[in-house]
Short mmCIF file of C-alpha atoms in Angstrom, two decimals:
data_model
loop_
_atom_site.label_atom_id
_atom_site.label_comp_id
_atom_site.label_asym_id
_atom_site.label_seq_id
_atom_site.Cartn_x
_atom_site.Cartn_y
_atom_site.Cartn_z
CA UNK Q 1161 -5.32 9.94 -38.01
CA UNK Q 1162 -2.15 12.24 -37.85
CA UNK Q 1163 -0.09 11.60 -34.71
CA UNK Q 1164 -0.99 14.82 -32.96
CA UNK Q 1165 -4.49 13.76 -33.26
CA UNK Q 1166 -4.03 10.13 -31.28
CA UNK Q 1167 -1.44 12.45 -28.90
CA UNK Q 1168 -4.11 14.20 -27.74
CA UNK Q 1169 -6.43 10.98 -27.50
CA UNK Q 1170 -3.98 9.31 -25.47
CA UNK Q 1171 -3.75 12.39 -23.26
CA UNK Q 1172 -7.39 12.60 -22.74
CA UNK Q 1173 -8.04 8.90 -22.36
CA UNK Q 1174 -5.28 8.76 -19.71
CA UNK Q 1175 -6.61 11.74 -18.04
CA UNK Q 1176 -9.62 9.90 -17.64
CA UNK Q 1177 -8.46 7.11 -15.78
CA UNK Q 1178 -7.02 8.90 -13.75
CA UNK Q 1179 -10.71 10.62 -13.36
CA UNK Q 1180 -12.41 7.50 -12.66
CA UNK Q 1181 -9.89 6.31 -10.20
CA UNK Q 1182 -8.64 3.50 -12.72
CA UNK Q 1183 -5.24 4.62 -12.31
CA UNK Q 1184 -3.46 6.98 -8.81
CA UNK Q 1185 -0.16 8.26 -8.61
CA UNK Q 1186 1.77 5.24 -8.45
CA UNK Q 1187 1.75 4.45 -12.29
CA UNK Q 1188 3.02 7.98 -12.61
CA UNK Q 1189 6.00 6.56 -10.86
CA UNK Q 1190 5.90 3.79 -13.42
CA UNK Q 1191 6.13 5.87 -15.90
CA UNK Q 1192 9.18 8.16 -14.55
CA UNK Q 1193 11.01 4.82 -14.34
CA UNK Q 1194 10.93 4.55 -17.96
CA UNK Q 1195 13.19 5.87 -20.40
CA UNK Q 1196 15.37 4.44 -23.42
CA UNK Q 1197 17.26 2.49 -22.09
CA UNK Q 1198 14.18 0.52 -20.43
CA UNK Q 1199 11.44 1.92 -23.22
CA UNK Q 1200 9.09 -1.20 -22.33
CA UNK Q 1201 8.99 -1.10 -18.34
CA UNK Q 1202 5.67 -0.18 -17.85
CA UNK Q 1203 3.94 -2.44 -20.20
CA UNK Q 1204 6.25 -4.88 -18.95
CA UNK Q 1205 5.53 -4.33 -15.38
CA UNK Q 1206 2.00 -4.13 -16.04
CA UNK Q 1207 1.56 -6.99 -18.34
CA UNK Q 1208 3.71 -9.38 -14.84
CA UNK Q 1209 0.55 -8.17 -12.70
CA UNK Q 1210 -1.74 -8.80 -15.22
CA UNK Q 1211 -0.25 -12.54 -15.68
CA UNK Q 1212 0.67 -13.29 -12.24
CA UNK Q 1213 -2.93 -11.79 -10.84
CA UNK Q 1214 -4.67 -14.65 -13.36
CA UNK Q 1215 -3.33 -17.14 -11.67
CA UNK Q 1216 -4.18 -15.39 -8.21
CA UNK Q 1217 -7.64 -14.76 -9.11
CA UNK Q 1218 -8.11 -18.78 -10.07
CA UNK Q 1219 -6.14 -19.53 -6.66
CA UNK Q 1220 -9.08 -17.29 -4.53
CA UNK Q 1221 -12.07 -18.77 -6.79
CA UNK Q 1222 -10.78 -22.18 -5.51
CA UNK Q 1223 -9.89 -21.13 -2.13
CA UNK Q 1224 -13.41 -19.92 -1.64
CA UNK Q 1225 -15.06 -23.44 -3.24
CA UNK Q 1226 -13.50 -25.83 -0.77
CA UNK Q 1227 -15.78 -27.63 2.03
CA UNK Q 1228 -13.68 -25.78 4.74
CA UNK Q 1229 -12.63 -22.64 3.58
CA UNK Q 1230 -9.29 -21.69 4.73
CA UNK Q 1231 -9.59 -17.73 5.25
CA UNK Q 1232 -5.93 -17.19 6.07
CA UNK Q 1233 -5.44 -18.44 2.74
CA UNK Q 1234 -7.92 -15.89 0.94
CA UNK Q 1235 -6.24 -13.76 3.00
CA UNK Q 1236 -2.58 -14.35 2.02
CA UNK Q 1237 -3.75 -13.89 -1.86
CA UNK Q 1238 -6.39 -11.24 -1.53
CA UNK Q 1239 -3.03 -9.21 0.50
CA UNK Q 1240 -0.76 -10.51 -2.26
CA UNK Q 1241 -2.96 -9.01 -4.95
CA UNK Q 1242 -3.60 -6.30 -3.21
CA UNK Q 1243 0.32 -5.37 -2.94
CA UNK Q 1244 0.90 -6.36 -6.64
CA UNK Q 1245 -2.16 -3.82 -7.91
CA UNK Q 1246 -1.22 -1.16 -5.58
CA UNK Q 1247 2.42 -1.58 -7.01
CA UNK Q 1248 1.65 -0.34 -10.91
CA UNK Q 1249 -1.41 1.98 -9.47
CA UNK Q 1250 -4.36 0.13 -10.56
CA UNK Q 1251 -6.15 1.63 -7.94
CA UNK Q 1252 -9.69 0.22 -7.82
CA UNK Q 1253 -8.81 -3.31 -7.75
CA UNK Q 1254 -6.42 -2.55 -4.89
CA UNK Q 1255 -9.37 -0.90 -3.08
CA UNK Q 1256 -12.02 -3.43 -3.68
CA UNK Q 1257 -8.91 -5.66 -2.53
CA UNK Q 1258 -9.25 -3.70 0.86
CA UNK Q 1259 -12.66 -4.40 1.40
CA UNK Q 1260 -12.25 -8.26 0.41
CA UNK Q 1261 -9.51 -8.43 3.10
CA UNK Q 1262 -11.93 -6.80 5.75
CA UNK Q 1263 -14.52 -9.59 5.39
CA UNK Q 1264 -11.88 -12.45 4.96
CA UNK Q 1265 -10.91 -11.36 8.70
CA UNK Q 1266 -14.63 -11.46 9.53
CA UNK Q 1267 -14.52 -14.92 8.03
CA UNK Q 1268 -17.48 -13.79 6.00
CA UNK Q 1269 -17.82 -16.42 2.99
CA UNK Q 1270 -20.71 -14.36 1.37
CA UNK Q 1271 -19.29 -11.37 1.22
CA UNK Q 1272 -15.90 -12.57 0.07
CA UNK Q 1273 -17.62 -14.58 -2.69
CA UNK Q 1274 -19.39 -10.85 -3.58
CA UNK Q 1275 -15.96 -9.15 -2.94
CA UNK Q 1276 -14.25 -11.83 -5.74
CA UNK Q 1277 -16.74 -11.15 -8.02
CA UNK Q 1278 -16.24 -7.55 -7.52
CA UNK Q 1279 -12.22 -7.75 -7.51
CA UNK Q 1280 -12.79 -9.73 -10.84
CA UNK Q 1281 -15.11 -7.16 -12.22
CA UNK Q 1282 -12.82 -4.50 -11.45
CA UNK Q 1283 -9.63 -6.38 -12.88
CA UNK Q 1284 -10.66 -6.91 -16.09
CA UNK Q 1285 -12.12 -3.63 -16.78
CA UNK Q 1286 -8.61 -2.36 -15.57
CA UNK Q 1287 -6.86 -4.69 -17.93
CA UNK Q 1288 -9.35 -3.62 -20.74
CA UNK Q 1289 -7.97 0.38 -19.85
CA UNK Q 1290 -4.64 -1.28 -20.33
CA UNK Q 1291 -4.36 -2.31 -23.27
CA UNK Q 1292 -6.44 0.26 -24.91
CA UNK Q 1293 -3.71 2.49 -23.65
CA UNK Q 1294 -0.84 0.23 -24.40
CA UNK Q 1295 -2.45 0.05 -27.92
CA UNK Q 1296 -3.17 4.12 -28.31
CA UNK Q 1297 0.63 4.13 -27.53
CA UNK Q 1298 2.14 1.47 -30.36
CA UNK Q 1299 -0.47 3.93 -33.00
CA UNK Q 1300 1.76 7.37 -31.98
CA UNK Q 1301 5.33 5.08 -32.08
CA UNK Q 1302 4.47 3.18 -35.21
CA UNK Q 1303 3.41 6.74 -37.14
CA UNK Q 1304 6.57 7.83 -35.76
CA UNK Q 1305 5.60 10.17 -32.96
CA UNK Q 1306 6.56 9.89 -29.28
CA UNK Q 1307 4.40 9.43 -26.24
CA UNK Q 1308 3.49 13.02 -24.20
CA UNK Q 1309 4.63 12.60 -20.79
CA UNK Q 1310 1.61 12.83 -18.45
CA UNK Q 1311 1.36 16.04 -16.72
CA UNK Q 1312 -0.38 16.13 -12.89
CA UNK Q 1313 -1.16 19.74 -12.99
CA UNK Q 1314 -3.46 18.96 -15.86
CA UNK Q 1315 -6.06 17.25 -13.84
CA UNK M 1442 43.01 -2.36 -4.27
CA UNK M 1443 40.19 0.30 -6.04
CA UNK M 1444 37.32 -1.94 -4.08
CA UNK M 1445 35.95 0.73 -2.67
CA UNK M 1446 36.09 4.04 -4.17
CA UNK M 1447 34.75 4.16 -7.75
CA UNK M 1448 32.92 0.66 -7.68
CA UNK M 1449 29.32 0.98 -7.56
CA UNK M 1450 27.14 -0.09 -4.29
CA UNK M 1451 25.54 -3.13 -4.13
CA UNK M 1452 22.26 -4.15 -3.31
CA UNK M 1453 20.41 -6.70 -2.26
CA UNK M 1454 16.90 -6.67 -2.31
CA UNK M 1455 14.41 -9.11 -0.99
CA UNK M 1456 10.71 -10.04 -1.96
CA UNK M 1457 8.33 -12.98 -2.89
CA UNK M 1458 6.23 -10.80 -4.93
CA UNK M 1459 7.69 -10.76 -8.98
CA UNK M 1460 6.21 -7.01 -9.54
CA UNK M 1461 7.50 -5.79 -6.66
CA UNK M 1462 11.06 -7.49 -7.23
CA UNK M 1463 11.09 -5.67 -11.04
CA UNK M 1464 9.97 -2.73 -9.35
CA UNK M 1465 12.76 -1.63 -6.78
CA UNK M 1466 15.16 -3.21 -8.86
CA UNK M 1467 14.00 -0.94 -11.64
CA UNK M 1468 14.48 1.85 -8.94
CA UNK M 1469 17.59 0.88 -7.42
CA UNK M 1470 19.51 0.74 -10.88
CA UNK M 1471 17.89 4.08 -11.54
CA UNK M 1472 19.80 5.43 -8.68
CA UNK M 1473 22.65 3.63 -10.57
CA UNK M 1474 23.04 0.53 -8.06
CA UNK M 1475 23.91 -2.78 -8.90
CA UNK M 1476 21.36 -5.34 -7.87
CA UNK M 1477 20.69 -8.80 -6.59
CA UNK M 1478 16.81 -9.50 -6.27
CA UNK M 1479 16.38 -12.82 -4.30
CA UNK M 1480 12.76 -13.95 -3.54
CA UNK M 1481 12.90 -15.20 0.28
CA UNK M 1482 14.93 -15.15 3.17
CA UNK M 1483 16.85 -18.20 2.80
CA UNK M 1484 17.69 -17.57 -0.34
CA UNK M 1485 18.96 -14.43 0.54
CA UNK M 1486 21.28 -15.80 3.28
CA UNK M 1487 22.18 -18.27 0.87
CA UNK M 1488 23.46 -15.47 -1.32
CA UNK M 1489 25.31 -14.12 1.20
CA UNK M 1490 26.70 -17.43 2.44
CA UNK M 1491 24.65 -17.33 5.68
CA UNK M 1492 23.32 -20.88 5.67
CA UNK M 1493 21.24 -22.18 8.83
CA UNK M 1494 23.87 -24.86 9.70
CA UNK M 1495 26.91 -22.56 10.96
CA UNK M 1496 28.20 -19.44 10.86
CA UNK M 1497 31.16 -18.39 9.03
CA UNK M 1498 34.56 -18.11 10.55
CA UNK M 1499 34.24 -14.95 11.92
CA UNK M 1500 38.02 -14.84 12.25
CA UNK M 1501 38.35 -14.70 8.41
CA UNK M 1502 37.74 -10.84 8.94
CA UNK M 1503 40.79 -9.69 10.00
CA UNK M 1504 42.49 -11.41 6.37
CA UNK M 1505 41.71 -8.23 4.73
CA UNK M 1506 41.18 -4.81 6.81
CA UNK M 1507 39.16 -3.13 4.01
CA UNK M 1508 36.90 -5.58 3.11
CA UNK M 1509 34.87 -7.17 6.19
CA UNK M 1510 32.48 -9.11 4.25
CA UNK M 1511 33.23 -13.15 3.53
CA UNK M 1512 32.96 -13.43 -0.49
CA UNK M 1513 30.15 -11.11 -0.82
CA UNK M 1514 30.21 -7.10 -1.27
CA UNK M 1515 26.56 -5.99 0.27
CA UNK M 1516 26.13 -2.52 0.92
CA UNK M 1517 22.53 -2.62 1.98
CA UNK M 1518 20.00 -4.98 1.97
CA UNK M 1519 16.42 -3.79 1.48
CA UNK M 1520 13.66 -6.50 2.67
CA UNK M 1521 10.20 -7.52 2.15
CA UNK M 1522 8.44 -7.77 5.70
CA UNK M 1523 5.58 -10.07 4.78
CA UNK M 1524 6.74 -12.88 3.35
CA UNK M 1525 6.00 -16.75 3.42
CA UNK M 1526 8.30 -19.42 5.69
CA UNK M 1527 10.80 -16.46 6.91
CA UNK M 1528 9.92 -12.24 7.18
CA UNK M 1529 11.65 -9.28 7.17
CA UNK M 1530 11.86 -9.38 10.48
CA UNK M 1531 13.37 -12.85 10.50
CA UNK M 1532 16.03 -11.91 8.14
CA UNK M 1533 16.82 -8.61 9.51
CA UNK M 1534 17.49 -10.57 13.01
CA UNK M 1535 19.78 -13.28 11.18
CA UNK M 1536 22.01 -10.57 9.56
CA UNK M 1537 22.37 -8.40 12.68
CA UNK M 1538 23.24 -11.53 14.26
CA UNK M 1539 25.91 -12.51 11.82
CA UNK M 1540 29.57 -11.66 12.04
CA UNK M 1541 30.19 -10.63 8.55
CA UNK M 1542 26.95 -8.52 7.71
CA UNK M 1543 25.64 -7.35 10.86
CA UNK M 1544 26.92 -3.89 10.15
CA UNK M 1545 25.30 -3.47 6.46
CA UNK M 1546 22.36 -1.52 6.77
CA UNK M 1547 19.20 -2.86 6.46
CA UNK M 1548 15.86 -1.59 4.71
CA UNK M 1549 12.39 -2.93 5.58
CA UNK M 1550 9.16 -2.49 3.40
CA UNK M 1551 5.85 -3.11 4.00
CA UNK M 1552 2.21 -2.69 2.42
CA UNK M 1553 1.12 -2.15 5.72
CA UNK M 1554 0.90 0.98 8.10
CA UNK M 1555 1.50 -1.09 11.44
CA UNK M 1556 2.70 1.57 13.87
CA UNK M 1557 4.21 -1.67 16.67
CA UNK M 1558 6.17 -3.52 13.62
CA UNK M 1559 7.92 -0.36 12.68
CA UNK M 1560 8.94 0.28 15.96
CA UNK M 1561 10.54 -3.19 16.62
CA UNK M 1562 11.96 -3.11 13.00
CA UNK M 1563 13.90 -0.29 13.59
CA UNK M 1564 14.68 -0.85 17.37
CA UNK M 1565 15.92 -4.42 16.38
CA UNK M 1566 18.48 -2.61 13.62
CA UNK M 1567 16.68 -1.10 10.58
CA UNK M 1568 17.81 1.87 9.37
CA UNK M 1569 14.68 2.88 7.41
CA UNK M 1570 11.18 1.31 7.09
CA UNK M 1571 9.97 2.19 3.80
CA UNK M 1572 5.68 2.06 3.13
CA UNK M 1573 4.73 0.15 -0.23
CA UNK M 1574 4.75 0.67 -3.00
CA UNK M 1575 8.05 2.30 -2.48
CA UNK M 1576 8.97 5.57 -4.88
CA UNK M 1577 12.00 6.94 -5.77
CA UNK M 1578 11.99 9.72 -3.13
CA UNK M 1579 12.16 6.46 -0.77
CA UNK M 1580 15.23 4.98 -2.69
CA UNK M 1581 17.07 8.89 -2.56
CA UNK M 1582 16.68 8.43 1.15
CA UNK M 1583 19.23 5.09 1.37
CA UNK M 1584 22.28 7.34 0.00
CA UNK M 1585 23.00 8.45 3.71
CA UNK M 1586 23.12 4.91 4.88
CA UNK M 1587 25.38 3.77 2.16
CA UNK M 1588 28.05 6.52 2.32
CA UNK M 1589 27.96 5.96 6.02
CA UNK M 1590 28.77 2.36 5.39
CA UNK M 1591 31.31 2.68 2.77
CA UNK M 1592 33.19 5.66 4.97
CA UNK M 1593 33.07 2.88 7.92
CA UNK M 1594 35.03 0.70 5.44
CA UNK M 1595 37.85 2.84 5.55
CA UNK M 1596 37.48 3.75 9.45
CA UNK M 1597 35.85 0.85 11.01
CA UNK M 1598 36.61 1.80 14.60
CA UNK M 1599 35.01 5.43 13.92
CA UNK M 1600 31.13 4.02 14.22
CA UNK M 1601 29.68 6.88 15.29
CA UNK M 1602 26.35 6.27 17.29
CA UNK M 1603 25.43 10.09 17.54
CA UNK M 1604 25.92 10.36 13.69
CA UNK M 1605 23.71 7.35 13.04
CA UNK M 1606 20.75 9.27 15.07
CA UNK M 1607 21.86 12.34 12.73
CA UNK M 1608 20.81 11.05 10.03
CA UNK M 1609 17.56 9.05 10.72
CA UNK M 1610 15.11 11.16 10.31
CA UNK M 1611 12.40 11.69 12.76
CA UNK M 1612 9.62 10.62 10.11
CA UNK M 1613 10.01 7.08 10.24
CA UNK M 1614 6.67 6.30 8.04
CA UNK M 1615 6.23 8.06 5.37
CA UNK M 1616 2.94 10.17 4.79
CA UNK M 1617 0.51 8.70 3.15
CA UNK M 1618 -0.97 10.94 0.40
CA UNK M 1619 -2.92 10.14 -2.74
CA UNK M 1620 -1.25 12.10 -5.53
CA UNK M 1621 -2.58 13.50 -7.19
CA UNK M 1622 -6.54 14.07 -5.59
CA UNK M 1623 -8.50 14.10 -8.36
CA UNK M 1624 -12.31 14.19 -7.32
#
């Protein structure tokens, strides 16, 4: 595949998660904040919350499995997680964050067991869009091409 | 001396969270700042030699008439509210409270759009209250603040309180708005 060719896939593919509302303005931000003399910020970035939100996410399953469950403490992760996703603009785990906070203040242990599940759902399908776009990026450097700049008027 | 002039500002920016810490200091050295990124409170007034048993000397000031601060430069120190064992808040009371940094302005941000913890940040000293996750149109906003500081270096008996109200601007949260829309 000639580079113009996996340009335009990357284009598209980013397009659409933006479309599906895998990915909001904020990781357009991300990617100003890049240039050469930090080329890797946003992969690093991203790659931190994807790290850091493991642990989180084994953190809340444990929270949520003790005898008493603390909600404060579901609470103080489900907020922290919610901050770190809205930070690189993975924007449907920060909004099925929202609704997991909203039953951790009704101290609601069945629907924050349902709202894990769906926060875990949600985060690896976003870390899945990741890397396939991380990936569709290395392809255009390696063949020696550079990465189009995402344009907002194209949506 | 050459302190002051064509040395860069300094920052110091607070937060427990590692992603936002890369972030604004990502930010902040885009606006060409040089940064410290601490991750709580204490260690942040451990930075700037603020420890919980005393205060400095607050007569050590008058050594050097250009240079108020103890053994640390801080032109502005931008702050995590929420944050375990001591918040924003906490911080932004200990600094105003201090001899040597109670006149470097101080930046709060928060993930949350809590109309009664703006107010009291920014009646209790903050210049700006900045809505998570901040952007760079945020960070262009501090410039103000830190001239205002610096030129106080050279005239610190010209603190000007009808200036200060010049320059905050009446918006103190900024809009939220999903950019772009795409439906």
């Amino acid at each position: 595949m000639e580079v113009g060719q996996m340009q335009r896939r990357l284009v598209e593919f980013t397009k659409s998660l933006f479309m599906e509302g895998f990915l909001d303005g904020q990781f357009l931000q991300l990617q100003q904040l890049q240039d050469e003399s930090n080329p890797d910020f946003v992969v690093e970035v991203v790659s931190l919350f994807f790290q850091d939100s493991e642990k989180l996410l084994n953190d809340l399953t444990s929270a949520l499995e003790q005898q008493n469950v603390d909600f404060k403490k579901v609470d103080a992760h489900v907020h922290q997680l919610k901050g770190s996703s809205s930070s690189i603009g993975a924007q449907r785990v920060k909004n099925a964050c929202v609704v997991f906070r909203s039953f951790c203040e009704e101290q609601n242990l069945e629907g924050c067991m349902r709202c894990l599940q769906q926060v875990k759902q949600e985060f690896y399908l976003a870390k899945n869009k990741f890397e396939t776009l991380f990936t569709l990026e290395q392809q255009i450097l390696a063949a020696g091409g550079s990465i189009p700049a995402t344009e907002i008027t194209s949506f | 001396m050459g302190v002051t002039a064509a040395s860069q500002f300094h920052v110091l920016a607070v937060d427990d969270s590692l992603i936002d810490r890369k972030l604004i200091e990502r930010l902040l050295k885009t606006s060409s700042y040089q940064v410290t990124a601490v991750d709580s409170g204490s260690k942040a007034l451990e930075f700037l030699g603020l420890n919980e048993q005393q205060p400095r000397n607050a007569n050590a000031t008058s050594v050097s008439p250009s240079y108020h601060h103890q053994e640390i430069e801080v032109n502005l120190i931008i702050t995590d509210y929420f944050m375990p064992e001591m918040t924003g808040y906490d911080l932004l009371r200990k600094i105003k409270e201090s001899n040597s940094y109670k006149d470097v302005p101080v930046v709060i941000m928060s993930s949350e759009n809590v109309p009664s913890r703006i107010s009291q940040c920014l009646e209790d000293g903050a210049e700006e209250f900045f809505l998570k996750p901040v952007q760079l149109a945020d960070v262009n906003k501090l410039k103000p603040h830190l001239l205002r500081g610096r030129s106080k270096e050279h005239h610190p008996n010209s603190e000007n309180r009808k200036d200060r109200e010049e320059i905050l601007s009446p918006e103190r949260t900024r809009t939220r708005y999903d950019v772009p829309e795409v439906i």
